[in-house]
Coordinates of C-alpha atoms and ligand atoms in Angstrom, one line a residue:
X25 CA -260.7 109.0 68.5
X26 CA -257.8 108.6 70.8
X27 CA -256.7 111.2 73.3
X28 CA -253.3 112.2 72.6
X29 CA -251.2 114.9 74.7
X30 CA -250.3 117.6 72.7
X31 CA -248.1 119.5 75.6
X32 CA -245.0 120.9 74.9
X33 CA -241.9 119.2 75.1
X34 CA -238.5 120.0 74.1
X35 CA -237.6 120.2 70.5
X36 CA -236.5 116.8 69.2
X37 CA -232.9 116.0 68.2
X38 CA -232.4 117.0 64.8
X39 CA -234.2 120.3 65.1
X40 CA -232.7 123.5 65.8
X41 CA -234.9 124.6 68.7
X42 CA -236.3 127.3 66.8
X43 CA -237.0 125.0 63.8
X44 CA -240.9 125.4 64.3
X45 CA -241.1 129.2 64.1
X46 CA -238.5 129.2 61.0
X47 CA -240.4 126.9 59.6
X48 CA -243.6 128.5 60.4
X49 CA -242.2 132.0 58.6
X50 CA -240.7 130.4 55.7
X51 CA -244.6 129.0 55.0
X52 CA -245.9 132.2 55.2
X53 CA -243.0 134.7 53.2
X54 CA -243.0 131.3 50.4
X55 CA -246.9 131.1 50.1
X56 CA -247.6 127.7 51.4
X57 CA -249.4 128.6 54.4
X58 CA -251.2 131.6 56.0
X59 CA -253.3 132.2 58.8
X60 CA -256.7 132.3 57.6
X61 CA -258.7 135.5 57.9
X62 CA -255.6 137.5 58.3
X63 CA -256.3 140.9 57.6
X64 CA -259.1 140.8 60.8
X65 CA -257.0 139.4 63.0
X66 CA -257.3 135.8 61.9
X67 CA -259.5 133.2 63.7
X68 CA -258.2 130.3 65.4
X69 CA -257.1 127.2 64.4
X70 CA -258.0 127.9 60.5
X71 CA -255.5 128.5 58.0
X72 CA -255.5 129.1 54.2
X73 CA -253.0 127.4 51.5
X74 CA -251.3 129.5 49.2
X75 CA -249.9 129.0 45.6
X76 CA -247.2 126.8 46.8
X77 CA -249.1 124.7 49.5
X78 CA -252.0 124.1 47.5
X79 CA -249.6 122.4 44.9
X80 CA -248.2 120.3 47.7
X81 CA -251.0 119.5 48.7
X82 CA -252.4 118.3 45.8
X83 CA -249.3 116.4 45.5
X84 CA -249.8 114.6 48.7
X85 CA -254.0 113.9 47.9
X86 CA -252.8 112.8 44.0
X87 CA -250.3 110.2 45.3
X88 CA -252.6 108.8 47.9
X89 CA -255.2 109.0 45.2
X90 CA -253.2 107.0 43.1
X91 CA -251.7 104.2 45.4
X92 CA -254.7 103.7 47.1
X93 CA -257.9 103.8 44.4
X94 CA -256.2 103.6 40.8
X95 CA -253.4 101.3 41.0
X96 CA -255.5 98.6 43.1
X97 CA -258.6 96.9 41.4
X98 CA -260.2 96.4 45.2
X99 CA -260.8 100.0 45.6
X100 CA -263.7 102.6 44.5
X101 CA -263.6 106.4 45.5
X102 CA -266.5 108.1 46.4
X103 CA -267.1 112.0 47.5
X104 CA -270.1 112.9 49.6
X105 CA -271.5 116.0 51.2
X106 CA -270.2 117.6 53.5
X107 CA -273.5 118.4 55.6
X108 CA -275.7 115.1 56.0
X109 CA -278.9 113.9 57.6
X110 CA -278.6 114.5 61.5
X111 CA -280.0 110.9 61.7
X112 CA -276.0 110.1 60.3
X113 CA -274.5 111.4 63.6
X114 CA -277.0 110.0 66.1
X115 CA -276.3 106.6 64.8
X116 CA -272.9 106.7 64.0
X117 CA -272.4 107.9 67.8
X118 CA -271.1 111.0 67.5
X119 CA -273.8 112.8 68.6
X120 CA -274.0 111.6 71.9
X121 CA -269.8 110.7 72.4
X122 CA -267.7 112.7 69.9
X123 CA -266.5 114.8 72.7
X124 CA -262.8 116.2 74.3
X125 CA -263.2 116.6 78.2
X126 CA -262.3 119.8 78.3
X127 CA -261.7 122.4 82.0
X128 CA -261.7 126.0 82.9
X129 CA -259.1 127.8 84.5
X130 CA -261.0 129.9 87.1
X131 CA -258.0 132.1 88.0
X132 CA -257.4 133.0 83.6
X133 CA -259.8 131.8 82.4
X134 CA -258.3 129.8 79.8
X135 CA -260.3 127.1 78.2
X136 CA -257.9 123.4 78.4
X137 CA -258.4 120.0 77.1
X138 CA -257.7 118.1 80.3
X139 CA -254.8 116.2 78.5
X140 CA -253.4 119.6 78.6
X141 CA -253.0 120.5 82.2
X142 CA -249.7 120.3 83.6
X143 CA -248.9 117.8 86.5
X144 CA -246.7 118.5 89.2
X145 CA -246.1 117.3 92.5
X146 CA -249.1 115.0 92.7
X147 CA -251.3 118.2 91.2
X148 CA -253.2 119.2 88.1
X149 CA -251.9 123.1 87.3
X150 CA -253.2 125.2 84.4
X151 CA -250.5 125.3 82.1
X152 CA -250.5 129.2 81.0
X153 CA -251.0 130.4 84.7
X154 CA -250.0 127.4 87.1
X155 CA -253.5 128.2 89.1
X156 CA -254.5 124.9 90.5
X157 CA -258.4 126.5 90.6
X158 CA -259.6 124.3 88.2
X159 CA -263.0 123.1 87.2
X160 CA -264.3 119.9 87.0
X161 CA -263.6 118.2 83.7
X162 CA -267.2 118.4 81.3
X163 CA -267.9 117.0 78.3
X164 CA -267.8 119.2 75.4
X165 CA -269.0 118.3 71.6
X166 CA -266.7 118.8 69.0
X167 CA -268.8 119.1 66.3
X168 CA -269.8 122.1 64.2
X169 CA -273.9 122.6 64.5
X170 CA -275.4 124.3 61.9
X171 CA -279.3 124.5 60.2
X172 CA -280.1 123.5 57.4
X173 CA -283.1 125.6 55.7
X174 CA -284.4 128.8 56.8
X175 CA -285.5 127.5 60.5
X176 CA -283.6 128.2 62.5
X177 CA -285.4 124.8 65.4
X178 CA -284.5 121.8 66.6
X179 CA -285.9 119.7 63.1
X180 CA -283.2 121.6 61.1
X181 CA -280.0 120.7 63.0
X182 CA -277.1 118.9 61.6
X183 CA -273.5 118.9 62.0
X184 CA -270.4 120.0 59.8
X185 CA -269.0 116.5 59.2
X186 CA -266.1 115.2 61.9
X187 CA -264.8 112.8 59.6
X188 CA -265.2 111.7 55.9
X189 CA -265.9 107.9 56.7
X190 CA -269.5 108.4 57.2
X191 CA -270.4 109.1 54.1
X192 CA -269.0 106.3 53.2
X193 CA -270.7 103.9 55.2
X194 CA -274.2 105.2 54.7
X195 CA -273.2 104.5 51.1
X196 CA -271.9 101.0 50.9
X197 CA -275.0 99.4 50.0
X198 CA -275.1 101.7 46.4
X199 CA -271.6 101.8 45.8
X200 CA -271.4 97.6 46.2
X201 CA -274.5 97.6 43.8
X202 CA -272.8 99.8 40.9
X203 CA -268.7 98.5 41.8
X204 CA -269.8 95.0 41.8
X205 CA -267.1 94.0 44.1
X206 CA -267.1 91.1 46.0
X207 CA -265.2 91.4 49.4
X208 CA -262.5 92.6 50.7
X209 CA -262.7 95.8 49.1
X210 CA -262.8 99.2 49.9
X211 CA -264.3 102.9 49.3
X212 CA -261.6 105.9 49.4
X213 CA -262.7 109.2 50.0
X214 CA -260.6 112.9 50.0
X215 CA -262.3 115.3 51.7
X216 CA -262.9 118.3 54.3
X217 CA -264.1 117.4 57.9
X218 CA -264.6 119.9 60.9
X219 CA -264.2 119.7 64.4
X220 CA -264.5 122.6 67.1
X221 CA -261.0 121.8 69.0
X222 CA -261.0 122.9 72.3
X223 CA -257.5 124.3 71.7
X224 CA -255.5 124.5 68.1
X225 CA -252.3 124.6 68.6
X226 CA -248.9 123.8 67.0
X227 CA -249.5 125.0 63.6
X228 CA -251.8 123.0 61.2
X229 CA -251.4 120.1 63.2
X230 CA -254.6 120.6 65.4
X231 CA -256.9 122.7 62.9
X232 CA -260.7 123.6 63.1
X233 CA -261.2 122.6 59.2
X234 CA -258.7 120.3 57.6
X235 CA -258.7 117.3 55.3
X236 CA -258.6 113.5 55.8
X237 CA -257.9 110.8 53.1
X238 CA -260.2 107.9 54.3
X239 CA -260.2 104.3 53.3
X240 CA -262.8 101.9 54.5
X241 CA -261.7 98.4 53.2
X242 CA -265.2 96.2 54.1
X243 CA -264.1 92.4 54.6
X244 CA -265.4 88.9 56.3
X245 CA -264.6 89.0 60.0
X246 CA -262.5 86.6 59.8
X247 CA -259.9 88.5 58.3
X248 CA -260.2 91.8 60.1
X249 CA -257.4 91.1 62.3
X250 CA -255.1 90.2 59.3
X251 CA -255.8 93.1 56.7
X252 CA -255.4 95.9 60.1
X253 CA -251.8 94.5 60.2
X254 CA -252.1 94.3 56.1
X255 CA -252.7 98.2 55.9
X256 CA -250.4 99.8 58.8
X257 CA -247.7 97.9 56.8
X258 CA -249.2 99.6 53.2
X259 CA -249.4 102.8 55.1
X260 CA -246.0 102.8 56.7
X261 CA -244.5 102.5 53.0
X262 CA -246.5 105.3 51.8
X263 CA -244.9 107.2 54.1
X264 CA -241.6 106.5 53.3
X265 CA -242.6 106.9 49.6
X266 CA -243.2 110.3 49.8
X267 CA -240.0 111.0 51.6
X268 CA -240.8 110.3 55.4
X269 CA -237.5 108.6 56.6
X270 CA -238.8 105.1 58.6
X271 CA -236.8 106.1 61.5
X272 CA -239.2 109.3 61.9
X273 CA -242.0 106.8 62.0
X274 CA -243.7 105.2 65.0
X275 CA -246.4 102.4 65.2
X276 CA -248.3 102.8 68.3
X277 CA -250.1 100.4 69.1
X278 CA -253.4 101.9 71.0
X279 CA -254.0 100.2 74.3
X280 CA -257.8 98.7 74.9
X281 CA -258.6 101.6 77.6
X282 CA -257.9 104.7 75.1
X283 CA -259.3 102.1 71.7
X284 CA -262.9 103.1 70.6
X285 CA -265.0 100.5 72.1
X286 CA -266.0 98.5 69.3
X287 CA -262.5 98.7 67.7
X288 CA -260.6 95.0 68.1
X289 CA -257.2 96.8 67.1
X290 CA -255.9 100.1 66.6
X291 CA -252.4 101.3 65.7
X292 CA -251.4 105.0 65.2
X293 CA -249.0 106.0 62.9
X294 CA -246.8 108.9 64.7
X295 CA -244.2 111.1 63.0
X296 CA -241.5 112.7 64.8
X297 CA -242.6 116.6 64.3
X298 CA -240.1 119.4 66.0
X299 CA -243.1 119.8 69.0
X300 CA -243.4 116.0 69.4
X301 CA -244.4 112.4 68.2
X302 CA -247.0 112.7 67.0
X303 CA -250.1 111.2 65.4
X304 CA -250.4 111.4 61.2
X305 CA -252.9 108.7 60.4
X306 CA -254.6 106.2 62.4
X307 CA -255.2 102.3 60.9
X308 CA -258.6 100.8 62.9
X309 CA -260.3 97.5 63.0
X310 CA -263.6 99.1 63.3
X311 CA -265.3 95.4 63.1
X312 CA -268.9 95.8 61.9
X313 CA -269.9 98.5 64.6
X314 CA -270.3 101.5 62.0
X315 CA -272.7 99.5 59.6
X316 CA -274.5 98.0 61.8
X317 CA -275.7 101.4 63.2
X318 CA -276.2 102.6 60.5
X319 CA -278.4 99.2 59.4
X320 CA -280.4 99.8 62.6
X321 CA -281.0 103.3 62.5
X322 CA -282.1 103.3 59.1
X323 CA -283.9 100.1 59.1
X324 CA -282.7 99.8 55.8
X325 CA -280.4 96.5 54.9
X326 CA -276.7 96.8 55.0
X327 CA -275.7 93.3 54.5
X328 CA -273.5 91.3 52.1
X329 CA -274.5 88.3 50.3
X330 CA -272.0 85.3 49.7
X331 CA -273.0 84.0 46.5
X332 CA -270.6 81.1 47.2
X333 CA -271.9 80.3 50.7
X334 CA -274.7 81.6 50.3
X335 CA -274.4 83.5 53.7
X336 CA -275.9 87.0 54.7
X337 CA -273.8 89.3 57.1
X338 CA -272.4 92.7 57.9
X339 CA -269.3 93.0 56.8
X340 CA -266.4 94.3 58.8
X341 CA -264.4 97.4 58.4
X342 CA -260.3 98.3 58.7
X343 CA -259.8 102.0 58.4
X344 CA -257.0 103.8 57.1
X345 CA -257.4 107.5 58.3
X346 CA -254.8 109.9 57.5
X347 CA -255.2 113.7 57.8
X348 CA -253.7 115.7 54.7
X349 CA -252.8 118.6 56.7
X350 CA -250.8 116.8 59.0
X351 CA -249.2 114.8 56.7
X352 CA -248.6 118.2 54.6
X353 CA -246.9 119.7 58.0
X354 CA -244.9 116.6 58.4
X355 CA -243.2 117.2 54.4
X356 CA -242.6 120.3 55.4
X357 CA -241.0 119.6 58.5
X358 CA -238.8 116.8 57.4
X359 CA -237.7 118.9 54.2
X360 CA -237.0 122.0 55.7
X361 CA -232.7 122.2 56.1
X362 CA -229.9 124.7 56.6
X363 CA -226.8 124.1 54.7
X364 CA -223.7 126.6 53.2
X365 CA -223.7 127.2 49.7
X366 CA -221.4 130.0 47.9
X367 CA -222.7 133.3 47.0
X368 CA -222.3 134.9 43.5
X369 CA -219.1 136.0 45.0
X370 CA -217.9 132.7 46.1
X371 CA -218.3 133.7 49.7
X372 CA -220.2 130.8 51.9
X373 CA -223.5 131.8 53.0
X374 CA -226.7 129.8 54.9
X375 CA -228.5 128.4 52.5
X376 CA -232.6 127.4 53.4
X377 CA -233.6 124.4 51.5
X378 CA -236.5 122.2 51.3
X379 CA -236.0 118.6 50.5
X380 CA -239.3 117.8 49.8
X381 CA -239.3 114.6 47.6
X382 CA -239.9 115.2 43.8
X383 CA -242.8 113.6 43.7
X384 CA -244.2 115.7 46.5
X385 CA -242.1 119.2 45.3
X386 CA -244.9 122.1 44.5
X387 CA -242.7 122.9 41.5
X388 CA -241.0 120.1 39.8
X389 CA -238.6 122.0 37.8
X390 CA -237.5 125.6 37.1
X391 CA -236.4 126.9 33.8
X392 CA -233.7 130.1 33.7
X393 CA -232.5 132.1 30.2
X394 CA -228.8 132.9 31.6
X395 CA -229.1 136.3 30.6
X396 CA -232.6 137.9 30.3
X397 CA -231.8 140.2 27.7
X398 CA -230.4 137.9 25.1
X399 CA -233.3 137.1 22.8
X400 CA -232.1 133.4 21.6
X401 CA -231.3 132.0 25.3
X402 CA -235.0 133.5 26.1
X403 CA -236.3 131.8 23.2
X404 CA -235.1 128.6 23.7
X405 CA -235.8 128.7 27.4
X406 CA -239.4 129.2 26.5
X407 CA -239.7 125.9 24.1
X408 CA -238.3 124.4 26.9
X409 CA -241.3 125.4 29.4
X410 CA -243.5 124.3 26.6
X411 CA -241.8 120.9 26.2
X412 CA -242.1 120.4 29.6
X413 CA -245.4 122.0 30.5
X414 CA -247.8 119.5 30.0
X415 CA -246.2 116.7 32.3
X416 CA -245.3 118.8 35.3
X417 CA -245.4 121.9 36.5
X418 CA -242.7 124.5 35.5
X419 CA -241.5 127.9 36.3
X420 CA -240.0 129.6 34.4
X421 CA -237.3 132.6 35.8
X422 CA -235.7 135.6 34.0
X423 CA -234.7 137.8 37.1
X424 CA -231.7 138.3 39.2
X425 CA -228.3 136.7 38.8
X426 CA -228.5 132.9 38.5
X427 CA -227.0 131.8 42.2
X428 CA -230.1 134.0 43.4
X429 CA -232.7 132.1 41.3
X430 CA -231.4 129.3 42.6
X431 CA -231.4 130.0 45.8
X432 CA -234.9 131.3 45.3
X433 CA -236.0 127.4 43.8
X434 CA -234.1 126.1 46.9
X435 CA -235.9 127.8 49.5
X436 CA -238.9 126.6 48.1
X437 CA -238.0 123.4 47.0
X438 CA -237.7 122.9 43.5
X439 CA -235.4 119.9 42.8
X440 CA -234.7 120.7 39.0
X441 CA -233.1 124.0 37.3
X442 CA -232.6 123.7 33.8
X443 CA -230.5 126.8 32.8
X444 CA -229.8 127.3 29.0
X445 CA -226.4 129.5 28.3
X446 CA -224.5 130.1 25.2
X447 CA -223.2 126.4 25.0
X448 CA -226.9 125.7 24.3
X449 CA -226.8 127.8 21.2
X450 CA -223.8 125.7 20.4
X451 CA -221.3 129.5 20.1
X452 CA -218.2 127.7 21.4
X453 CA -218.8 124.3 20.7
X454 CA -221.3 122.8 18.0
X455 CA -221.6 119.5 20.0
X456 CA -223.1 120.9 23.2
X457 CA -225.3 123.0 21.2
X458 CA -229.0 122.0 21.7
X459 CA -227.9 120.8 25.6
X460 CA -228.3 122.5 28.9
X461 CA -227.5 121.9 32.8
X462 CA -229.7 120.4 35.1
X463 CA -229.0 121.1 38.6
X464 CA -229.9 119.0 41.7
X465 CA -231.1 120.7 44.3
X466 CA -229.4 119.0 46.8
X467 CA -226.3 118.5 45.9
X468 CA -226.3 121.6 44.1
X469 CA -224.1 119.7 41.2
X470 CA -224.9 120.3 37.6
X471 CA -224.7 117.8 34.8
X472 CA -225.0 119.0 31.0
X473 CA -228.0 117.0 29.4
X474 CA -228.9 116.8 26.1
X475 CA -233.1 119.0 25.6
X476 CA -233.9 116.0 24.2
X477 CA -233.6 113.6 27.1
X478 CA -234.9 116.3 29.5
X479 CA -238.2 115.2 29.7
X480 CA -237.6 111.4 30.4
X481 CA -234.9 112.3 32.8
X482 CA -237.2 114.3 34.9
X483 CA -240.5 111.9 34.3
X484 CA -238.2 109.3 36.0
X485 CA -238.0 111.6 39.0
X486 CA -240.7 112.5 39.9
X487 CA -243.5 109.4 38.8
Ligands
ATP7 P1 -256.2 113.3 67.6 O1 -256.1 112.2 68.6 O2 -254.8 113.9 67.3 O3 -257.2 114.3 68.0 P2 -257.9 111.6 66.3 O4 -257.4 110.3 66.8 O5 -259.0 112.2 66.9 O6 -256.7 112.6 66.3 P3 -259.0 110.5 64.0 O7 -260.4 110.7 64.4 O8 -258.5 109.1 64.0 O9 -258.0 111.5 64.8 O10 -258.8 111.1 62.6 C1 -257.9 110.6 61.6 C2 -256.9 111.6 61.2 O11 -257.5 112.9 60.9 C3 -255.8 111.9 62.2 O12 -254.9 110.9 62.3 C4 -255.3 113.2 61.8 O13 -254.3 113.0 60.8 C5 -256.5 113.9 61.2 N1 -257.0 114.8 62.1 C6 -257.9 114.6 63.1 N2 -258.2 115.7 63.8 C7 -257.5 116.7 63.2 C8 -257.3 118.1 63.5 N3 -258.0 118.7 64.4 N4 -256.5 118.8 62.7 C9 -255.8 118.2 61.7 N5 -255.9 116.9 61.4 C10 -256.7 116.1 62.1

């Protein structure tokens, strides 16, 4: 954990300064986000995805799925429980140290983190009501306590878990045994993890319940230092692979005061969101401090054996730890533009588009009948949602004029339209017959394509 400032600042160049709260709507009117528990009034820092988020983020979780377990022959996955043995948290530390320091405001009362307060003139000031009648900072746990079984005493505790990489350590031991790896390798885990912020704030980007993609790659010691420098460089690409331009990105390299003491090196990968840089993922030499725990606490072996050296040890540990919600905000953010495109009637108008990445896009490709009451164009609009159906996911349009189902893809992304018209049924000219136009998104230009080649085009896209 590092302690990052989350206060306000000014929007950064390249947002409008209302950017967050259009983009904040536009989740909620499209069905990518919503505030969870709406109809009562919500409850903060938990949100829900809708149709449209849940696709990107199973976009986001697929590709990291994919880069990071099946296309590398060093990594397993794993997926544990959520709720583990209490023993878990008292060795692993958090327990006793996974806490915020967080203050009261005596004058409103407000609960802060004390990263939060505002400094001025020498002096710490609440920063909703500028009191300076602040209380000392305390420690406060920021995990979710819970019972497990129907006592409700101190032997029944446990915790929601703060992060998935537990799990994963507790177990290395059977995974090494079934995987036969020899090191490095690692054990990639998706999954939900909980933590009782002190304040939520800034949309998804602090949440109560969100999602972390965790990778622990286990290695010899000697080449912990090498393999952290290895994986923010893996990471940064991923990034930029899913459509994060580089120049958004920031390594920060975490100085040894705020660096967990047992890490020998940690960097955090920081995106440039409208409120901030700010943290996506961070990339830790953990060295061999989470197994070890674990190996005492347990009693139970954790170690490696060298069959060429014939040495016994613990191995050490970099960690890759990106959140999916975060990362989900960032697409968002970094898709989300205003341009002017031409209304049915020619006239320019403001045009909301998101250029999420194809390979990230909720809906890959749309598929519109020019007229909705013409039987053939419907006809063969539908084989083409079947033809393309069982390699992406489609939508398929009959309503409105065809500028407003465009803009309708637009606004949510889609960065193919395939639109059949009466050159498709080959009425005016036999050689176009059997072809349609596929519009880009972006550029809003439109190229005829034979049906035929449709699906390769498009599987090119959006691999
Ligand atoms: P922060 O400093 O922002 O609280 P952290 O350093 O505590 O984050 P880690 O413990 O390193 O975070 O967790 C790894 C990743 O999990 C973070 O980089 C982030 O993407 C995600 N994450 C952590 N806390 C939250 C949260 N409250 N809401 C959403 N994502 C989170």
């Amino acid at each position: 954990m590092t302690a990052p400032s989350d206060a306000q600042r000014p929007p950064l160049p390249g947002y409008g300064a209302a950017s967050m709260e259009k983009i904040v709507s536009l989740c909620k009117r499209r069905g990518f986000i919503f505030q969870s528990s709406e109809a009562y009034g919500g409850l903060n820092g938990l949100w829900d995805y809708g149709p449209l988020g849940v696709e990107l983020k199973r976009n986001l979780k697929n590709y990291w799925w994919r880069v990071m377990v099946h296309e590398r022959d060093d990594v397993v996955g794993m997926d544990g429980s959520i709720l583990m043995n209490r023993a878990v948290w008292k060795a692993s530390g958090h327990e006793d140290t996974f806490t915020d320091p967080m203050i009261d405001c005596r004058s409103c009362k407000s609960r802060l983190r004390a990263d939060q307060l505002l400094e001025k003139n020498g002096g710490r000031q609440c920063p909703i009501c500028g009191s300076k009648d602040l209380t000392e900072p305390r420690a406060f746990n920021l995990m979710f306590k819970t019972y497990v079984g129907a006592t409700e005493d101190e032997s029944s505790i446990t915790y929601l878990r703060p992060e998935t990489a537990q799990a994963i350590f507790v177990q290395f031991k059977n995974i090494l045994e079934v995987s036969r790896k020899k090191l490095p390798f690692g054990i990639a885990q998706i999954g939900k993890a909980f933590r009782n912020e002190i304040n939520p704030r800034n949309f998804t980007f602090r949440s109560r319940e969100f999602e972390q993609m965790e990778l622990e790659y286990f290695c010899r010691p000697e080449q912990g230092m090498e393999l952290l420098e290895y994986w923010k460089e893996e990471r940064l690409k991923f990034y930029e692979n899913i459509g994060i331009p580089h120049e958004k990105l920031h390594v920060k390299t975490v100085s040894d005061e705020e660096r967990a003491f047992y890490s020998k090196g940690t960097y955090d990968i920081e995106y440039d969101f409208p409120f901030g840089r700010q943290e996506l993922e961070g990339v830790a030499y953990r060295t061999d401090y989470d197994l070890a725990q674990h190996q005492k606490a347990s009693g139970k072996s954790l170690e490696y054996f060298d069959e060429e050296t014939k040495q016994r040890f613990i191995p050490h540990v970099v960690e890759p730890s990106a959140g999916v919600d975060r990362t989900v905000l960032a697409l968002i953010c970094e898709a989300y533009a205003e341009d002017e495109a031409p209304d049915e009637k020619g006239k320019m108008e403001t045009r909301i588009v998101l250029r999420f990445h194809p390979r990230m896009a909720p809906i890959k490709c749309a598929v519109f009948p020019l007229l909705k009451n013409k039987e053939p164009l419907v006809t063969k609009a539908r084989e083409i949602v079947n033809l393309l159906t069982p390699h992406m996911y489609v939508f398929y349009d009959e309503s409105a004029a065809i500028g407003r189902r465009y803009r309708r893809q637009d606004e949510i992304g889609t960065p193919f339209g395939v639109t059949v018209d009466f050159e498709t049924l080959g009425e005016k000219d036999a050689a176009l017959r059997d072809t349609v136009t596929l519009r880009d998104r972006d550029s809003m230009k439109q190229e005829r394509v034979a049906i035929k080649d449709l699906l390769d085009i498009l599987r090119s896209q959006i691999a």
